[in-house]
């Protein structure tokens, strides 16, 4: 479809749900792909932002611990591939909810020695702690 350069860059707006096509019995078609919808409605900038969202969700899925990482990454791939053929990546649908849950999933906390109250200094002596079980007289 022929579009002016500004519409290619910024899109035609959110209200655009139909695109003109040449068909035998129809002249318009509903946007049915999230990526094509992002291109028509928000232009190249919208496609780049959607790609950044998917990349962010994939990196967040990879940052999880091993058992959960496989599930989160599979969900990102499923929703990402499905968004090529169906709408739903960026609107109020089940795919969007799954996509947002994956990108906002909780990460395991990394526990460091400093957060536990221990401080280690290079060259310091090893401190032996007393036993924690009290000794009772016999």
Short mmCIF file of N, CA and C in Angstrom, two decimals, residues 19-132:
data_model
loop_
_atom_site.label_atom_id
_atom_site.label_comp_id
_atom_site.label_asym_id
_atom_site.label_seq_id
_atom_site.Cartn_x
_atom_site.Cartn_y
_atom_site.Cartn_z
N UNK A 19 -7.57 -2.35 6.39
CA UNK A 19 -6.64 -1.88 5.36
C UNK A 19 -7.27 -2.13 4.00
N UNK A 20 -7.05 -1.23 3.05
CA UNK A 20 -7.61 -1.44 1.72
C UNK A 20 -6.82 -2.52 0.97
N UNK A 21 -7.54 -3.42 0.32
CA UNK A 21 -6.91 -4.46 -0.49
C UNK A 21 -7.69 -4.62 -1.79
N UNK A 22 -7.09 -5.26 -2.75
CA UNK A 22 -7.75 -5.57 -4.01
C UNK A 22 -8.23 -7.01 -3.93
N UNK A 23 -9.53 -7.20 -3.85
CA UNK A 23 -10.11 -8.53 -3.80
C UNK A 23 -11.28 -8.63 -4.74
N UNK A 24 -11.70 -9.84 -5.00
CA UNK A 24 -12.81 -10.06 -5.92
C UNK A 24 -14.13 -9.65 -5.30
N UNK A 25 -14.34 -9.99 -4.03
CA UNK A 25 -15.60 -9.70 -3.37
C UNK A 25 -15.46 -8.73 -2.19
N UNK A 26 -14.29 -8.25 -1.89
CA UNK A 26 -14.11 -7.35 -0.76
C UNK A 26 -13.07 -6.30 -1.11
N UNK A 27 -13.11 -5.23 -0.36
CA UNK A 27 -12.20 -4.12 -0.62
C UNK A 27 -11.37 -3.73 0.59
N UNK A 28 -11.71 -4.29 1.75
CA UNK A 28 -10.94 -4.04 2.96
C UNK A 28 -10.74 -5.34 3.72
N UNK A 29 -9.73 -5.35 4.59
CA UNK A 29 -9.46 -6.52 5.43
C UNK A 29 -9.09 -6.04 6.82
N UNK A 30 -9.53 -6.79 7.82
CA UNK A 30 -9.21 -6.48 9.21
C UNK A 30 -7.74 -6.82 9.46
N UNK A 31 -7.08 -5.98 10.26
CA UNK A 31 -5.69 -6.27 10.63
C UNK A 31 -5.68 -7.53 11.49
N UNK A 32 -4.97 -8.56 11.07
CA UNK A 32 -5.00 -9.82 11.81
C UNK A 32 -3.65 -10.26 12.31
N UNK A 33 -2.63 -9.45 12.18
CA UNK A 33 -1.32 -9.75 12.71
C UNK A 33 -0.90 -8.61 13.63
N UNK A 34 -0.34 -8.94 14.77
CA UNK A 34 0.10 -7.90 15.69
C UNK A 34 1.20 -7.04 15.07
N UNK A 35 2.06 -7.66 14.30
CA UNK A 35 3.18 -6.91 13.71
C UNK A 35 2.71 -6.03 12.56
N UNK A 36 1.81 -6.53 11.74
CA UNK A 36 1.27 -5.71 10.67
C UNK A 36 0.40 -4.60 11.24
N UNK A 37 -0.33 -4.92 12.29
CA UNK A 37 -1.14 -3.91 12.96
C UNK A 37 -0.25 -2.82 13.56
N UNK A 38 0.85 -3.20 14.17
CA UNK A 38 1.78 -2.21 14.72
C UNK A 38 2.37 -1.35 13.61
N UNK A 39 2.65 -1.95 12.45
CA UNK A 39 3.19 -1.17 11.34
C UNK A 39 2.17 -0.18 10.79
N UNK A 40 0.92 -0.61 10.60
CA UNK A 40 -0.10 0.27 10.05
C UNK A 40 -0.49 1.34 11.05
N UNK A 41 -0.67 0.96 12.31
CA UNK A 41 -1.18 1.91 13.30
C UNK A 41 -0.09 2.80 13.89
N UNK A 42 1.10 2.28 14.11
CA UNK A 42 2.15 3.05 14.77
C UNK A 42 3.41 3.22 13.93
N UNK A 43 3.43 2.70 12.71
CA UNK A 43 4.56 2.90 11.82
C UNK A 43 5.78 2.09 12.21
N UNK A 44 6.90 2.46 11.62
CA UNK A 44 8.15 1.75 11.89
C UNK A 44 8.57 1.91 13.35
N UNK A 45 8.25 3.04 13.92
CA UNK A 45 8.58 3.26 15.33
C UNK A 45 7.82 2.26 16.20
N UNK A 46 6.57 2.01 15.89
CA UNK A 46 5.79 1.04 16.64
C UNK A 46 6.31 -0.38 16.51
N UNK A 47 6.78 -0.74 15.30
CA UNK A 47 7.35 -2.08 15.11
C UNK A 47 8.63 -2.23 15.92
N UNK A 48 9.45 -1.19 15.93
CA UNK A 48 10.70 -1.24 16.71
C UNK A 48 10.39 -1.35 18.21
N UNK A 49 9.39 -0.61 18.68
CA UNK A 49 9.03 -0.69 20.10
C UNK A 49 8.48 -2.08 20.44
N UNK A 50 7.67 -2.65 19.56
CA UNK A 50 7.15 -4.00 19.80
C UNK A 50 8.30 -5.02 19.82
N UNK A 51 9.27 -4.85 18.94
CA UNK A 51 10.43 -5.74 18.93
C UNK A 51 11.23 -5.60 20.23
N UNK A 52 11.36 -4.38 20.72
CA UNK A 52 12.07 -4.16 21.99
C UNK A 52 11.32 -4.85 23.14
N UNK A 53 9.99 -4.78 23.14
CA UNK A 53 9.20 -5.46 24.17
C UNK A 53 9.43 -6.96 24.14
N UNK A 54 9.41 -7.55 22.96
CA UNK A 54 9.61 -9.00 22.84
C UNK A 54 11.03 -9.38 23.25
N UNK A 55 12.01 -8.58 22.86
CA UNK A 55 13.40 -8.84 23.26
C UNK A 55 13.56 -8.74 24.77
N UNK A 56 12.93 -7.74 25.37
CA UNK A 56 12.99 -7.58 26.82
C UNK A 56 12.36 -8.79 27.53
N UNK A 57 11.22 -9.23 27.05
CA UNK A 57 10.57 -10.40 27.66
C UNK A 57 11.45 -11.64 27.53
N UNK A 58 12.11 -11.81 26.39
CA UNK A 58 13.00 -12.96 26.20
C UNK A 58 14.20 -12.89 27.14
N UNK A 59 14.79 -11.71 27.32
CA UNK A 59 15.93 -11.60 28.23
C UNK A 59 15.49 -11.81 29.68
N UNK A 60 14.30 -11.33 30.04
CA UNK A 60 13.80 -11.58 31.38
C UNK A 60 13.55 -13.07 31.60
N UNK A 61 13.07 -13.76 30.57
CA UNK A 61 12.86 -15.21 30.70
C UNK A 61 14.18 -15.93 30.85
N UNK A 62 15.22 -15.48 30.18
CA UNK A 62 16.53 -16.12 30.28
C UNK A 62 17.20 -15.86 31.62
N UNK A 63 16.82 -14.81 32.32
CA UNK A 63 17.43 -14.49 33.60
C UNK A 63 16.88 -15.33 34.74
N UNK A 64 15.85 -16.11 34.51
CA UNK A 64 15.27 -16.94 35.56
C UNK A 64 16.15 -18.14 35.86
N UNK A 65 15.83 -18.81 36.94
CA UNK A 65 16.55 -20.03 37.30
C UNK A 65 16.16 -21.15 36.33
N UNK A 66 16.90 -22.20 36.31
CA UNK A 66 16.80 -23.25 35.31
C UNK A 66 15.41 -23.88 35.11
N UNK A 67 14.73 -24.38 36.12
CA UNK A 67 13.45 -25.02 35.80
C UNK A 67 12.43 -24.05 35.22
N UNK A 68 12.36 -22.85 35.75
CA UNK A 68 11.37 -21.88 35.27
C UNK A 68 11.79 -21.25 33.95
N UNK A 69 13.09 -21.20 33.68
CA UNK A 69 13.57 -20.54 32.47
C UNK A 69 13.01 -21.21 31.22
N UNK A 70 12.95 -22.52 31.21
CA UNK A 70 12.44 -23.24 30.04
C UNK A 70 10.98 -22.90 29.76
N UNK A 71 10.17 -22.85 30.81
CA UNK A 71 8.76 -22.51 30.64
C UNK A 71 8.59 -21.08 30.15
N UNK A 72 9.27 -20.13 30.80
CA UNK A 72 9.12 -18.72 30.40
C UNK A 72 9.60 -18.50 28.97
N UNK A 73 10.72 -19.11 28.60
CA UNK A 73 11.23 -18.93 27.25
C UNK A 73 10.30 -19.57 26.22
N UNK A 74 9.74 -20.72 26.54
CA UNK A 74 8.78 -21.35 25.63
C UNK A 74 7.54 -20.49 25.45
N UNK A 75 7.08 -19.85 26.52
CA UNK A 75 5.92 -18.97 26.41
C UNK A 75 6.22 -17.74 25.56
N UNK A 76 7.43 -17.18 25.68
CA UNK A 76 7.80 -16.03 24.84
C UNK A 76 7.84 -16.44 23.38
N UNK A 77 8.43 -17.59 23.09
CA UNK A 77 8.50 -18.05 21.70
C UNK A 77 7.10 -18.32 21.16
N UNK A 78 6.26 -18.97 21.96
CA UNK A 78 4.89 -19.26 21.52
C UNK A 78 4.12 -17.98 21.22
N UNK A 79 4.14 -17.03 22.15
CA UNK A 79 3.39 -15.79 21.95
C UNK A 79 4.00 -14.97 20.82
N UNK A 80 5.33 -14.95 20.72
CA UNK A 80 5.99 -14.21 19.64
C UNK A 80 5.67 -14.77 18.26
N UNK A 81 5.74 -16.08 18.11
CA UNK A 81 5.41 -16.70 16.82
C UNK A 81 3.93 -16.58 16.51
N UNK A 82 3.11 -16.70 17.52
CA UNK A 82 1.68 -16.59 17.30
C UNK A 82 1.27 -15.17 16.90
N UNK A 83 2.02 -14.18 17.39
CA UNK A 83 1.70 -12.80 17.07
C UNK A 83 1.98 -12.45 15.62
N UNK A 84 2.76 -13.27 14.93
CA UNK A 84 3.01 -13.04 13.50
C UNK A 84 1.74 -13.32 12.71
N UNK A 85 1.00 -14.34 13.11
CA UNK A 85 -0.17 -14.77 12.35
C UNK A 85 -1.49 -14.30 12.95
N UNK A 86 -1.49 -13.91 14.23
CA UNK A 86 -2.72 -13.51 14.89
C UNK A 86 -2.51 -12.20 15.63
N UNK A 87 -3.59 -11.52 15.88
CA UNK A 87 -3.54 -10.31 16.68
C UNK A 87 -3.58 -10.70 18.15
N UNK A 88 -3.09 -9.83 19.00
CA UNK A 88 -3.19 -10.12 20.43
C UNK A 88 -1.95 -9.83 21.23
N UNK A 89 -0.83 -9.53 20.58
CA UNK A 89 0.39 -9.28 21.34
C UNK A 89 0.30 -7.96 22.10
N UNK A 90 -0.36 -6.97 21.53
CA UNK A 90 -0.39 -5.65 22.13
C UNK A 90 -1.80 -5.14 22.42
N UNK A 91 -2.77 -6.00 22.55
CA UNK A 91 -4.11 -5.56 22.92
C UNK A 91 -4.60 -6.37 24.10
N UNK A 92 -5.81 -6.16 24.51
CA UNK A 92 -6.34 -6.82 25.70
C UNK A 92 -6.84 -8.22 25.37
N UNK A 93 -5.95 -9.15 25.26
CA UNK A 93 -6.33 -10.53 24.98
C UNK A 93 -5.50 -11.45 25.87
N UNK A 94 -5.73 -12.73 25.76
CA UNK A 94 -5.01 -13.71 26.57
C UNK A 94 -3.53 -13.73 26.21
N UNK A 95 -3.20 -13.55 24.92
CA UNK A 95 -1.79 -13.52 24.52
C UNK A 95 -1.06 -12.36 25.18
N UNK A 96 -1.71 -11.21 25.26
CA UNK A 96 -1.10 -10.05 25.90
C UNK A 96 -0.86 -10.31 27.38
N UNK A 97 -1.83 -10.94 28.05
CA UNK A 97 -1.68 -11.23 29.47
C UNK A 97 -0.52 -12.20 29.71
N UNK A 98 -0.42 -13.24 28.87
CA UNK A 98 0.71 -14.18 28.99
C UNK A 98 2.02 -13.46 28.74
N UNK A 99 2.05 -12.61 27.72
CA UNK A 99 3.27 -11.87 27.38
C UNK A 99 3.69 -10.96 28.54
N UNK A 100 2.76 -10.28 29.16
CA UNK A 100 3.10 -9.39 30.27
C UNK A 100 3.52 -10.17 31.52
N UNK A 101 2.88 -11.31 31.78
CA UNK A 101 3.28 -12.12 32.93
C UNK A 101 4.70 -12.63 32.75
N UNK A 102 5.05 -13.03 31.54
CA UNK A 102 6.41 -13.51 31.29
C UNK A 102 7.41 -12.38 31.48
N UNK A 103 7.10 -11.20 30.97
CA UNK A 103 8.06 -10.11 31.07
C UNK A 103 8.17 -9.56 32.49
N UNK A 104 7.15 -9.77 33.33
CA UNK A 104 7.20 -9.28 34.69
C UNK A 104 7.34 -10.40 35.72
N UNK A 105 7.73 -11.58 35.29
CA UNK A 105 7.84 -12.73 36.20
C UNK A 105 8.89 -12.48 37.27
N UNK A 106 8.66 -12.98 38.48
CA UNK A 106 9.64 -12.77 39.55
C UNK A 106 10.93 -13.51 39.28
N UNK A 107 12.01 -12.90 39.65
CA UNK A 107 13.33 -13.49 39.49
C UNK A 107 13.81 -14.01 40.84
N UNK A 108 14.61 -15.06 40.84
CA UNK A 108 15.18 -15.51 42.12
C UNK A 108 16.15 -14.46 42.65
N UNK A 109 16.11 -14.27 43.96
CA UNK A 109 16.97 -13.27 44.57
C UNK A 109 18.39 -13.82 44.68
N UNK A 110 19.35 -13.01 44.33
CA UNK A 110 20.74 -13.40 44.51
C UNK A 110 21.16 -12.94 45.91
N UNK A 111 21.63 -13.88 46.71
CA UNK A 111 22.01 -13.56 48.08
C UNK A 111 23.52 -13.43 48.12
N UNK A 112 23.98 -12.32 48.61
CA UNK A 112 25.42 -12.11 48.73
C UNK A 112 25.80 -12.12 50.20
N UNK A 113 27.09 -12.22 50.45
CA UNK A 113 27.58 -12.23 51.82
C UNK A 113 27.33 -10.89 52.50
N UNK A 114 27.37 -9.81 51.74
CA UNK A 114 27.16 -8.48 52.33
C UNK A 114 25.72 -8.34 52.79
N UNK A 115 24.76 -8.87 52.03
CA UNK A 115 23.36 -8.74 52.44
C UNK A 115 23.05 -9.60 53.66
N UNK A 116 23.88 -10.61 53.96
CA UNK A 116 23.66 -11.44 55.14
C UNK A 116 24.37 -10.89 56.37
N UNK A 117 25.12 -9.81 56.23
CA UNK A 117 25.78 -9.21 57.37
C UNK A 117 27.24 -9.60 57.52
N UNK A 118 27.77 -10.45 56.66
CA UNK A 118 29.16 -10.83 56.73
C UNK A 118 29.98 -9.87 55.87
N UNK A 119 31.10 -9.48 56.35
CA UNK A 119 32.01 -8.67 55.54
C UNK A 119 33.34 -9.41 55.47
N UNK A 120 33.87 -9.53 54.30
CA UNK A 120 35.14 -10.19 54.08
C UNK A 120 36.11 -9.15 53.56
N UNK A 121 37.28 -9.10 54.22
CA UNK A 121 38.31 -8.17 53.77
C UNK A 121 39.52 -8.98 53.36
N UNK A 122 40.16 -8.58 52.28
CA UNK A 122 41.38 -9.30 51.88
C UNK A 122 42.43 -9.19 52.98
N UNK A 123 43.05 -10.29 53.33
CA UNK A 123 44.11 -10.32 54.33
C UNK A 123 43.61 -10.42 55.75
N UNK A 124 42.31 -10.52 55.97
CA UNK A 124 41.80 -10.61 57.33
C UNK A 124 41.90 -12.05 57.83
N UNK A 125 41.89 -12.20 59.13
CA UNK A 125 42.01 -13.52 59.72
C UNK A 125 40.67 -14.25 59.67
N UNK A 126 40.76 -15.55 59.68
CA UNK A 126 39.54 -16.36 59.71
C UNK A 126 39.00 -16.34 61.12
N UNK A 127 37.73 -16.07 61.26
CA UNK A 127 37.09 -16.02 62.57
C UNK A 127 36.33 -17.32 62.75
N UNK A 128 36.62 -17.99 63.85
CA UNK A 128 35.86 -19.20 64.15
C UNK A 128 34.75 -18.83 65.12
N UNK A 129 33.57 -19.24 64.80
CA UNK A 129 32.41 -18.92 65.62
C UNK A 129 32.21 -20.01 66.67
N UNK A 130 31.69 -19.65 67.83
CA UNK A 130 31.43 -20.68 68.87
C UNK A 130 30.30 -21.58 68.41
N UNK A 131 30.25 -22.77 68.94
CA UNK A 131 29.17 -23.68 68.56
C UNK A 131 27.82 -23.10 69.00
N UNK A 132 26.82 -23.35 68.21
CA UNK A 132 25.51 -22.78 68.49
C UNK A 132 24.71 -23.61 69.49
#
